[in-house]
CSV table of C-alpha atoms and ligand atoms in Angstrom, one decimal:
chain,number,residue,atom,x,y,z
M,277,UNK,CA,51.6,30.2,131.1
M,278,UNK,CA,54.8,29.0,132.4
M,279,UNK,CA,58.2,30.6,131.3
M,280,UNK,CA,61.6,28.2,131.2
M,281,UNK,CA,65.1,29.6,130.8
M,282,UNK,CA,67.9,27.7,130.6
M,283,UNK,CA,70.2,28.8,133.8
M,284,UNK,CA,73.9,28.5,133.3
M,285,UNK,CA,74.3,28.1,137.1
M,286,UNK,CA,72.4,24.9,137.2
M,287,UNK,CA,72.9,23.6,133.6
M,288,UNK,CA,69.0,22.9,133.3
M,289,UNK,CA,66.1,24.9,132.0
M,290,UNK,CA,64.1,25.9,134.7
M,291,UNK,CA,60.9,27.6,135.4
M,292,UNK,CA,61.1,30.9,135.9
M,293,UNK,CA,59.0,33.1,138.4
M,294,UNK,CA,60.2,36.6,139.7
M,295,UNK,CA,61.7,36.3,143.2
M,296,UNK,CA,59.3,39.1,144.5
M,297,UNK,CA,55.5,39.9,143.0
M,298,UNK,CA,55.3,41.1,139.6
M,299,UNK,CA,58.7,42.7,139.0
M,300,UNK,CA,61.6,41.1,137.3
M,301,UNK,CA,65.0,42.5,138.3
M,302,UNK,CA,67.6,41.9,135.4
M,303,UNK,CA,71.2,42.8,135.3
M,304,UNK,CA,72.8,42.9,131.9
M,305,UNK,CA,76.7,43.5,131.5
M,306,UNK,CA,77.2,46.3,129.3
M,307,UNK,CA,79.5,47.5,126.8
M,308,UNK,CA,83.2,48.5,127.4
M,309,UNK,CA,83.0,51.7,125.6
M,310,UNK,CA,86.4,52.1,124.1
M,311,UNK,CA,85.6,50.9,120.6
M,312,UNK,CA,82.8,50.3,118.2
M,313,UNK,CA,80.2,47.9,118.9
M,314,UNK,CA,80.1,44.8,116.1
M,315,UNK,CA,77.0,43.1,115.3
M,316,UNK,CA,78.8,40.1,117.5
M,317,UNK,CA,77.9,42.3,120.4
M,318,UNK,CA,74.5,43.1,119.2
M,319,UNK,CA,73.9,39.6,118.8
M,320,UNK,CA,74.1,39.6,122.7
M,321,UNK,CA,71.9,42.5,123.0
M,322,UNK,CA,69.1,41.5,120.6
M,323,UNK,CA,69.1,38.4,123.0
M,324,UNK,CA,68.7,40.8,125.9
M,325,UNK,CA,66.1,42.8,124.2
M,326,UNK,CA,64.1,39.7,123.4
M,327,UNK,CA,64.3,38.4,127.0
M,328,UNK,CA,62.8,42.0,128.3
M,329,UNK,CA,60.2,42.0,125.4
M,330,UNK,CA,59.1,38.2,126.5
M,331,UNK,CA,58.7,39.1,130.3
M,332,UNK,CA,56.8,42.3,129.4
M,333,UNK,CA,54.6,40.2,127.1
M,334,UNK,CA,53.9,38.1,129.7
M,335,UNK,CA,52.7,40.8,132.1
M,336,UNK,CA,55.8,41.4,134.1
M,337,UNK,CA,57.0,44.9,135.0
M,338,UNK,CA,61.0,45.2,134.7
M,339,UNK,CA,63.7,46.7,136.7
M,340,UNK,CA,66.8,46.0,134.3
M,341,UNK,CA,70.0,48.0,134.9
M,342,UNK,CA,72.8,47.8,132.6
M,343,UNK,CA,76.4,49.1,133.1
M,344,UNK,CA,78.6,51.3,131.1
M,345,UNK,CA,82.2,50.1,131.6
M,346,UNK,CA,84.3,53.3,131.3
M,347,UNK,CA,87.3,52.2,133.5
M,348,UNK,CA,88.8,49.0,134.7
M,349,UNK,CA,88.4,46.6,131.8
M,350,UNK,CA,91.9,45.5,131.1
M,351,UNK,CA,92.9,44.3,127.4
M,352,UNK,CA,93.1,40.7,128.6
M,353,UNK,CA,89.9,40.3,130.2
M,354,UNK,CA,91.8,39.3,133.7
M,355,UNK,CA,94.7,41.5,135.4
M,356,UNK,CA,97.0,41.8,132.9
M,357,UNK,CA,97.6,44.4,130.4
M,358,UNK,CA,96.5,48.0,130.1
M,359,UNK,CA,93.1,49.7,130.8
M,360,UNK,CA,91.1,49.6,127.5
M,361,UNK,CA,89.8,52.9,128.0
M,362,UNK,CA,93.3,54.3,128.5
M,363,UNK,CA,95.0,52.8,125.8
M,364,UNK,CA,92.2,53.7,123.3
M,365,UNK,CA,92.4,57.4,124.5
M,366,UNK,CA,96.4,57.5,124.2
M,367,UNK,CA,96.0,56.2,120.4
M,368,UNK,CA,93.2,58.6,119.4
M,369,UNK,CA,94.6,61.5,121.3
M,370,UNK,CA,91.4,62.1,123.3
M,371,UNK,CA,90.6,61.9,127.1
M,372,UNK,CA,89.3,58.8,128.4
M,373,UNK,CA,86.1,60.9,129.2
M,374,UNK,CA,85.6,61.8,125.6
M,375,UNK,CA,86.3,58.4,124.3
M,376,UNK,CA,83.5,57.0,126.7
M,377,UNK,CA,81.1,59.5,125.5
M,378,UNK,CA,81.7,59.0,122.0
M,379,UNK,CA,81.5,55.5,122.0
M,380,UNK,CA,78.7,55.2,124.4
M,381,UNK,CA,76.5,57.4,122.0
M,382,UNK,CA,77.2,55.2,119.1
M,383,UNK,CA,76.3,52.1,121.0
M,384,UNK,CA,72.8,53.4,121.9
M,385,UNK,CA,72.6,54.8,118.3
M,386,UNK,CA,72.8,51.0,117.5
M,387,UNK,CA,70.2,50.2,119.9
M,388,UNK,CA,67.4,52.4,118.4
M,389,UNK,CA,68.5,51.2,114.9
M,390,UNK,CA,67.7,47.6,116.0
M,391,UNK,CA,64.6,48.5,118.1
M,392,UNK,CA,66.8,47.4,121.2
M,393,UNK,CA,64.8,48.9,124.3
M,394,UNK,CA,67.0,50.3,126.7
M,395,UNK,CA,67.1,49.0,130.1
M,396,UNK,CA,65.3,51.1,132.8
M,397,UNK,CA,68.7,51.9,134.6
M,398,UNK,CA,72.1,52.8,132.8
M,399,UNK,CA,74.8,52.8,135.2
M,400,UNK,CA,78.3,54.2,134.4
M,401,UNK,CA,81.3,52.5,136.3
M,402,UNK,CA,83.1,56.1,136.7
M,403,UNK,CA,79.8,57.4,138.7
M,404,UNK,CA,80.0,54.6,141.1
M,405,UNK,CA,83.8,54.8,142.2
M,406,UNK,CA,82.8,55.4,146.0
M,407,UNK,CA,80.5,52.5,146.2
M,408,UNK,CA,82.8,50.5,144.6
M,409,UNK,CA,85.3,51.1,147.3
M,410,UNK,CA,82.9,50.4,150.2
M,411,UNK,CA,82.3,46.9,148.5
M,412,UNK,CA,85.9,46.4,148.6
M,413,UNK,CA,86.2,47.6,152.4
M,414,UNK,CA,83.7,45.0,152.9
M,415,UNK,CA,85.4,42.0,151.5
M,416,UNK,CA,88.5,43.4,153.1
M,417,UNK,CA,86.6,43.3,156.6
M,418,UNK,CA,84.9,39.9,155.8
M,419,UNK,CA,88.2,38.4,155.1
M,420,UNK,CA,87.9,37.7,151.7
M,421,UNK,CA,90.6,40.4,150.4
M,422,UNK,CA,94.1,41.4,150.8
M,423,UNK,CA,96.6,44.1,149.8
M,424,UNK,CA,99.8,43.6,148.3
M,425,UNK,CA,102.0,46.5,146.8
M,426,UNK,CA,99.9,46.6,143.4
M,427,UNK,CA,96.4,45.9,144.4
M,428,UNK,CA,93.8,44.8,146.3
M,429,UNK,CA,93.0,41.3,145.7
M,430,UNK,CA,90.0,38.7,146.3
M,431,UNK,CA,91.3,35.6,147.8
M,432,UNK,CA,89.5,32.8,146.3
M,433,UNK,CA,90.6,30.1,148.6
M,434,UNK,CA,88.1,31.7,151.3
M,435,UNK,CA,85.0,30.6,149.2
M,436,UNK,CA,83.7,27.1,149.7
M,437,UNK,CA,83.5,26.9,145.8
M,438,UNK,CA,85.1,29.1,143.2
M,439,UNK,CA,83.9,28.3,139.7
M,440,UNK,CA,80.4,27.7,140.2
M,441,UNK,CA,79.5,28.6,136.8
M,442,UNK,CA,82.3,27.5,134.6
M,443,UNK,CA,82.9,24.4,136.6
M,444,UNK,CA,86.4,25.1,137.0
M,445,UNK,CA,88.4,23.0,139.5
M,446,UNK,CA,91.0,24.8,141.2
M,447,UNK,CA,92.7,21.8,142.3
M,448,UNK,CA,93.5,21.0,138.8
M,449,UNK,CA,94.8,24.6,137.4
M,450,UNK,CA,98.6,25.1,137.8
M,451,UNK,CA,99.8,28.4,138.7
M,452,UNK,CA,100.6,30.8,135.9
M,453,UNK,CA,98.6,28.6,133.4
M,454,UNK,CA,96.0,31.1,133.0
M,455,UNK,CA,97.1,34.2,134.9
M,456,UNK,CA,100.9,35.5,135.0
M,457,UNK,CA,102.5,34.6,138.6
M,458,UNK,CA,102.4,37.6,140.9
M,459,UNK,CA,104.9,36.7,143.7
M,460,UNK,CA,102.4,38.5,146.3
M,461,UNK,CA,99.4,36.8,145.1
M,462,UNK,CA,97.9,34.0,147.6
M,463,UNK,CA,96.5,31.7,144.8
M,464,UNK,CA,96.9,31.9,141.3
M,465,UNK,CA,93.3,32.6,140.4
M,466,UNK,CA,93.1,35.4,143.0
M,467,UNK,CA,91.8,38.8,141.1
M,468,UNK,CA,92.1,42.2,141.4
M,469,UNK,CA,89.5,44.2,142.9
M,470,UNK,CA,91.1,47.3,143.3
M,471,UNK,CA,94.2,48.5,141.3
M,472,UNK,CA,96.8,50.8,142.7
M,473,UNK,CA,97.3,53.2,139.8
M,474,UNK,CA,100.9,53.6,138.4
M,475,UNK,CA,102.8,56.9,138.0
M,476,UNK,CA,101.2,57.8,134.2
M,477,UNK,CA,97.6,56.4,134.9
M,478,UNK,CA,95.1,59.0,133.8
M,479,UNK,CA,92.0,57.6,135.4
M,480,UNK,CA,92.5,57.1,139.5
M,481,UNK,CA,90.8,58.2,142.5
M,482,UNK,CA,91.9,59.0,146.1
M,483,UNK,CA,91.1,56.0,148.4
M,484,UNK,CA,92.2,54.5,151.6
M,485,UNK,CA,95.0,52.5,149.8
M,486,UNK,CA,96.1,55.5,147.8
M,487,UNK,CA,95.4,56.6,144.1
M,488,UNK,CA,93.7,53.5,142.4
M,489,UNK,CA,91.3,52.5,140.0
M,490,UNK,CA,88.7,49.5,140.2
M,491,UNK,CA,88.9,46.4,138.5
M,492,UNK,CA,86.2,45.6,135.9
M,493,UNK,CA,84.4,42.7,138.2
M,494,UNK,CA,83.9,44.9,141.0
M,495,UNK,CA,82.0,47.3,138.8
M,496,UNK,CA,79.0,44.8,138.0
M,497,UNK,CA,79.1,43.3,141.7
M,498,UNK,CA,78.6,46.6,143.2
M,499,UNK,CA,75.9,48.1,140.8
M,500,UNK,CA,73.8,45.4,140.4
M,501,UNK,CA,73.6,45.2,144.3
M,502,UNK,CA,73.1,49.0,144.3
M,503,UNK,CA,70.3,49.1,141.7
M,504,UNK,CA,68.5,45.4,142.4
M,505,UNK,CA,69.4,44.2,145.8
M,506,UNK,CA,71.5,41.2,147.3
M,507,UNK,CA,69.6,38.9,145.0
M,508,UNK,CA,67.9,39.7,141.8
M,509,UNK,CA,66.2,37.4,139.2
M,510,UNK,CA,68.3,37.4,136.2
M,511,UNK,CA,71.9,38.2,135.2
M,512,UNK,CA,72.7,38.2,131.7
M,513,UNK,CA,75.7,38.5,129.2
M,514,UNK,CA,77.7,37.0,126.2
M,515,UNK,CA,79.0,33.4,126.8
M,516,UNK,CA,82.7,34.7,126.9
M,517,UNK,CA,81.9,36.5,130.3
M,518,UNK,CA,81.4,33.1,132.3
M,519,UNK,CA,84.6,31.8,133.1
M,520,UNK,CA,86.3,35.2,134.6
M,521,UNK,CA,84.1,38.0,134.8
M,522,UNK,CA,80.6,36.5,136.1
M,523,UNK,CA,82.5,33.6,138.0
M,524,UNK,CA,84.4,36.8,139.8
M,525,UNK,CA,81.2,38.6,140.3
M,526,UNK,CA,79.7,35.5,142.0
M,527,UNK,CA,82.7,35.5,144.2
M,528,UNK,CA,82.5,39.0,145.1
M,529,UNK,CA,79.1,39.1,146.0
M,530,UNK,CA,79.5,35.7,147.9
M,531,UNK,CA,82.2,37.6,150.1
M,532,UNK,CA,80.3,40.5,150.6
M,533,UNK,CA,76.7,39.3,151.2
M,534,UNK,CA,77.0,35.5,151.3
M,535,UNK,CA,74.9,34.9,148.2
M,536,UNK,CA,74.9,34.2,144.8
M,537,UNK,CA,73.7,37.7,143.2
M,538,UNK,CA,71.3,36.3,140.7
M,539,UNK,CA,68.8,33.2,140.7
M,540,UNK,CA,69.1,32.8,136.9
M,541,UNK,CA,72.4,33.4,134.7
M,542,UNK,CA,71.6,33.6,130.9
M,543,UNK,CA,74.4,33.6,128.3
M,544,UNK,CA,74.1,34.3,124.6
M,545,UNK,CA,76.4,32.2,122.3
M,546,UNK,CA,78.8,34.0,119.8
M,547,UNK,CA,78.1,35.3,116.2
M,548,UNK,CA,80.5,33.9,114.0
M,549,UNK,CA,81.5,35.6,110.6
M,550,UNK,CA,81.7,33.0,107.5
M,551,UNK,CA,82.0,30.4,110.0
M,552,UNK,CA,84.9,31.7,111.8
M,553,UNK,CA,86.0,34.7,114.4
M,554,UNK,CA,85.5,38.1,113.8
M,555,UNK,CA,89.0,39.5,113.7
M,556,UNK,CA,90.7,42.8,112.7
M,557,UNK,CA,93.3,40.9,110.8
M,558,UNK,CA,90.4,39.2,108.8
M,559,UNK,CA,88.9,42.3,107.8
M,560,UNK,CA,85.5,41.0,109.1
M,561,UNK,CA,84.9,43.2,112.0
M,562,UNK,CA,81.5,44.4,110.7
M,563,UNK,CA,79.6,47.2,112.6
M,564,UNK,CA,75.7,48.1,112.1
M,565,UNK,CA,76.8,50.7,110.0
M,566,UNK,CA,78.4,48.5,107.6
M,567,UNK,CA,75.2,46.9,106.8
M,568,UNK,CA,73.3,50.1,106.2
M,569,UNK,CA,76.4,51.0,103.9
M,570,UNK,CA,75.9,47.8,102.0
M,571,UNK,CA,72.2,48.8,101.8
M,572,UNK,CA,70.6,46.6,104.5
M,573,UNK,CA,68.3,47.7,107.2
M,574,UNK,CA,69.6,47.1,110.7
M,575,UNK,CA,66.2,45.1,111.4
M,576,UNK,CA,67.4,42.5,108.7
M,577,UNK,CA,70.1,41.5,111.2
M,578,UNK,CA,67.8,41.3,114.1
M,579,UNK,CA,65.7,39.1,112.0
M,580,UNK,CA,68.7,36.9,111.2
M,581,UNK,CA,69.2,36.5,115.0
M,582,UNK,CA,65.7,34.9,115.1
M,583,UNK,CA,66.8,32.3,112.9
M,584,UNK,CA,68.7,30.6,115.6
M,585,UNK,CA,68.2,30.4,119.4
M,586,UNK,CA,70.2,32.5,121.4
M,587,UNK,CA,72.0,29.4,123.0
M,588,UNK,CA,73.3,28.5,119.7
M,589,UNK,CA,76.4,30.1,117.5
M,590,UNK,CA,74.9,31.9,114.4
M,591,UNK,CA,77.1,32.1,111.6
M,592,UNK,CA,76.7,35.6,109.4
M,593,UNK,CA,77.1,35.7,105.6
M,594,UNK,CA,76.3,38.6,103.5
M,595,UNK,CA,73.9,36.1,101.9
M,596,UNK,CA,72.0,35.1,105.2
M,597,UNK,CA,71.7,38.7,105.6
M,598,UNK,CA,70.1,39.2,102.3
M,599,UNK,CA,67.7,36.2,102.8
M,600,UNK,CA,66.9,37.9,106.1
M,601,UNK,CA,66.3,41.3,104.5
M,602,UNK,CA,63.8,39.2,101.9
M,603,UNK,CA,62.2,37.7,105.1
M,604,UNK,CA,61.7,41.3,106.6
M,605,UNK,CA,60.2,42.7,103.5
M,606,UNK,CA,57.7,39.4,103.2
M,607,UNK,CA,56.7,40.0,106.6
M,608,UNK,CA,55.9,43.4,105.9
M,609,UNK,CA,53.9,42.6,102.8
M,610,UNK,CA,52.2,39.8,104.8
M,611,UNK,CA,51.0,42.1,107.3
M,612,UNK,CA,49.9,44.7,104.9
M,613,UNK,CA,48.0,42.0,103.0
M,614,UNK,CA,46.2,40.7,106.2
M,615,UNK,CA,45.4,44.3,107.2
M,616,UNK,CA,43.8,44.9,103.8
M,617,UNK,CA,41.8,41.8,103.9
M,618,UNK,CA,38.2,41.5,105.3
M,619,UNK,CA,38.1,37.6,105.9
M,620,UNK,CA,36.7,36.5,109.2
M,621,UNK,CA,39.0,34.2,111.1
M,622,UNK,CA,37.5,32.2,114.3
M,623,UNK,CA,38.7,32.6,117.7
M,624,UNK,CA,39.8,29.1,118.2
M,625,UNK,CA,42.3,29.4,115.2
M,626,UNK,CA,43.6,33.0,116.6
M,627,UNK,CA,44.1,31.5,120.1
M,628,UNK,CA,45.9,28.4,118.4
M,629,UNK,CA,48.6,30.9,117.2
M,630,UNK,CA,48.8,32.8,120.1
M,631,UNK,CA,49.3,29.9,122.2
M,632,UNK,CA,52.0,28.3,120.0
M,633,UNK,CA,53.6,31.9,119.8
M,634,UNK,CA,53.7,32.2,123.5
M,635,UNK,CA,55.1,28.6,124.1
M,636,UNK,CA,57.8,29.3,121.9
M,637,UNK,CA,58.9,32.4,123.5
M,638,UNK,CA,58.3,30.9,127.0
M,639,UNK,CA,60.3,28.0,126.1
M,640,UNK,CA,64.0,29.6,126.7
M,641,UNK,CA,63.0,32.3,124.1
M,642,UNK,CA,62.8,29.9,121.2
M,643,UNK,CA,62.8,32.4,118.2
M,644,UNK,CA,63.1,30.0,115.6
M,645,UNK,CA,59.5,28.1,116.5
M,646,UNK,CA,58.0,31.6,117.2
M,647,UNK,CA,58.9,32.8,113.8
M,648,UNK,CA,57.6,29.6,112.3
M,649,UNK,CA,54.2,30.5,114.0
M,650,UNK,CA,54.4,34.0,112.3
M,651,UNK,CA,55.2,32.7,108.7
M,652,UNK,CA,52.0,30.4,109.3
M,653,UNK,CA,50.1,33.4,109.7
M,654,UNK,CA,51.6,35.3,107.0
M,655,UNK,CA,50.9,32.3,104.5
M,656,UNK,CA,47.3,32.1,105.9
M,657,UNK,CA,45.3,32.7,102.7
M,658,UNK,CA,42.6,34.3,104.3
M,659,UNK,CA,43.4,37.7,104.5
M,660,UNK,CA,42.0,39.1,107.7
M,661,UNK,CA,42.5,42.4,110.0
M,662,UNK,CA,42.5,39.7,113.1
M,663,UNK,CA,45.4,38.1,111.7
M,664,UNK,CA,47.3,41.7,110.9
M,665,UNK,CA,46.4,42.8,114.5
M,666,UNK,CA,47.9,39.2,115.8
M,667,UNK,CA,51.1,39.9,113.9
M,668,UNK,CA,51.2,43.6,115.3
M,669,UNK,CA,50.9,42.1,118.6
M,670,UNK,CA,53.9,39.9,118.0
M,671,UNK,CA,55.9,42.4,117.0
M,672,UNK,CA,55.8,43.6,120.6
M,673,UNK,CA,58.2,40.7,121.1
M,674,UNK,CA,60.1,41.0,117.7
M,675,UNK,CA,60.4,44.5,117.5
M,676,UNK,CA,61.0,44.5,114.0
M,677,UNK,CA,58.7,47.4,113.0
M,678,UNK,CA,56.6,45.2,110.8
M,679,UNK,CA,54.0,48.1,110.1
M,680,UNK,CA,56.9,50.1,108.1
M,681,UNK,CA,56.4,50.5,104.5
M,682,UNK,CA,59.2,48.3,102.5
M,683,UNK,CA,62.0,50.8,100.8
M,684,UNK,CA,63.9,49.9,97.7
M,685,UNK,CA,67.3,48.6,98.7
M,686,UNK,CA,69.3,51.7,98.9
M,687,UNK,CA,72.9,51.7,99.0
M,688,UNK,CA,74.4,54.1,101.5
M,689,UNK,CA,77.9,54.9,100.2
M,690,UNK,CA,80.7,55.6,102.6
M,691,UNK,CA,82.1,58.9,102.5
M,692,UNK,CA,85.3,57.7,101.3
M,693,UNK,CA,83.7,56.1,98.1
M,694,UNK,CA,81.5,59.2,97.7
M,695,UNK,CA,84.5,61.3,97.2
M,696,UNK,CA,86.1,58.9,95.1
M,697,UNK,CA,82.9,59.1,92.8
M,698,UNK,CA,82.8,62.6,92.9
M,699,UNK,CA,86.5,63.0,91.5
M,700,UNK,CA,85.9,60.7,88.9
M,701,UNK,CA,82.8,62.5,87.7
M,702,UNK,CA,85.4,65.6,87.6
M,703,UNK,CA,87.8,63.7,85.8
M,704,UNK,CA,85.3,62.4,83.2
M,705,UNK,CA,83.9,66.0,82.8
M,706,UNK,CA,87.5,67.3,82.0
M,707,UNK,CA,87.9,64.3,79.7
M,708,UNK,CA,91.0,63.1,81.8
M,709,UNK,CA,89.9,59.5,81.0
M,710,UNK,CA,93.2,57.9,82.3
M,711,UNK,CA,92.4,59.6,85.6
M,712,UNK,CA,88.9,58.3,85.6
M,713,UNK,CA,89.9,54.5,85.0
M,714,UNK,CA,92.6,54.9,87.4
M,715,UNK,CA,89.9,56.0,89.9
M,716,UNK,CA,87.5,53.1,88.7
M,717,UNK,CA,90.5,50.4,89.5
M,718,UNK,CA,90.8,52.0,93.0
M,719,UNK,CA,86.9,51.8,93.7
M,720,UNK,CA,86.9,48.1,92.4
M,721,UNK,CA,89.9,47.2,94.8
M,722,UNK,CA,87.5,48.9,97.4
M,723,UNK,CA,84.6,46.6,96.2
M,724,UNK,CA,82.7,49.1,94.2
M,725,UNK,CA,81.8,48.8,90.5
M,726,UNK,CA,81.3,51.9,88.7
M,727,UNK,CA,78.9,51.5,85.4
M,728,UNK,CA,78.4,54.5,83.2
M,729,UNK,CA,75.2,54.3,81.3
M,730,UNK,CA,73.1,56.8,79.6
M,731,UNK,CA,71.1,57.7,82.5
M,732,UNK,CA,74.7,58.7,84.4
M,733,UNK,CA,76.8,56.8,86.6
M,734,UNK,CA,75.5,53.9,88.7
M,735,UNK,CA,77.7,52.1,91.7
M,736,UNK,CA,77.1,48.4,92.8
M,737,UNK,CA,78.7,46.6,95.6
M,738,UNK,CA,80.8,43.9,94.3
U,86,AMP,P1,82.3,44.0,125.6
U,86,AMP,O1,82.1,45.7,125.2
U,86,AMP,O2,83.6,43.9,124.6
U,86,AMP,O3,82.4,43.9,126.9
U,86,AMP,O4,81.3,43.1,125.1
U,86,AMP,C1,79.8,43.3,125.1
U,86,AMP,C2,78.9,42.2,125.1
U,86,AMP,O5,79.0,41.7,123.6
U,86,AMP,C3,79.5,41.1,126.0
U,86,AMP,O6,78.1,40.5,126.6
U,86,AMP,C4,80.2,39.9,125.2
U,86,AMP,O7,80.2,38.9,125.9
U,86,AMP,C5,79.5,40.2,124.1
U,86,AMP,N1,80.2,39.5,122.9
U,86,AMP,C6,81.3,40.0,122.3
U,86,AMP,N2,81.6,39.4,121.2
U,86,AMP,C7,80.1,38.8,120.7
U,86,AMP,C8,80.0,38.0,119.7
U,86,AMP,N3,80.9,37.8,118.6
U,86,AMP,N4,78.7,37.1,119.6
U,86,AMP,C9,77.9,37.6,120.8
U,86,AMP,N5,78.1,38.4,121.7
U,86,AMP,C10,79.4,38.9,121.7
U,87,ZN,ZN1,79.4,42.8,134.0
């Protein structure tokens, strides 16, 4: 069956076929490992996972590379500000390497919790410094780059058209409107490929242009080219990467090989929290761990992502997560009931379900429609092992572990809360009621209600 994906490059849904044989070559922009990945980040990787699984379900093999950005991503996403890794290292009094290792491990822990398949190739930026240096040299040799006192810059005016993905028109852009004015830069949109390290910079490497560190964009161009070739099938990332990062990747690859590096560019829309942005100041930056601590399965969040197509914004609320957890439980119950049934279902019905499901996932990963087929099967009153098998087959795409036994919702309490409860129990044992009440109030402030019953103390999330 034909597959259609929306291509950000052409702004249309196009038929997808691999460029060569049966293998699909994909590149995904991976995390910058200086802080915890949020459930927003995970929406993008759940999309990546569904893409992988859909292609495999269609019989393709994959060569998929994802980078780990452990150097060069500046606070602004552009050329201003400190390197995110160095900033975090200073704040946490660790080395950038320690920071990278810690957050990379945590990132993949979330992958496992969400049943997100790992790409075949995971490549760290700091393992590819020499490759990047060669890429920069090639851009200089080809006349697309120039050296200033602070960096090697890409000269966007040398391209026939910069802004292919986001459609920006450089003629309408004023200098300094988006980027700081640097007197040495030839054009305001020129971006740094290779940055000369200031005195106190920790991460720096010897290069023909002195002690330097790479820019964020050059990492992806270099590693995608190294592992997947000049032109590969699909490039993925979150929607925020379109206007700077991916635009610059295209520019670099065109300067080096003369080609746009990927045939399809696919982008995942953002996750919103209670209708707005996730932000530290609003205290709504949620991690997968937070979902677990409130008694939800990470896979309930994956189910929630299937309620909207990846190119749409998705609004996270705790009520919606509760509904998704219930849906996941119902799905597993549905599977179990079919598995215990003995009805015979005719092949036509099975094939009809199969076709509808495949049509939905092959239509730009339309998961809400695919899920409606899943629910039709669950609700089928004829309980049959054939339908259980079909659900299991669809779980190759969903990856929500439908064979798992449902558990009662358990509240996994944060360490700090457990300690407070312990202190309160101690106070009660000492008949220090004033202290016990104080701790109860403190717990309430932190969002936990304690109740003292005959059976003991119970804790509930507010
Ligand atoms: P970062 O680690 O910040 O480089 O981001 C990793 C990936 O997560 C990128 O593809 C981002 O575009 C994506 N991303 C960041 N925030 C969100 C969000 N709220 N919703 C969906 N994707 C996001
Ligand atoms: Zn990238």
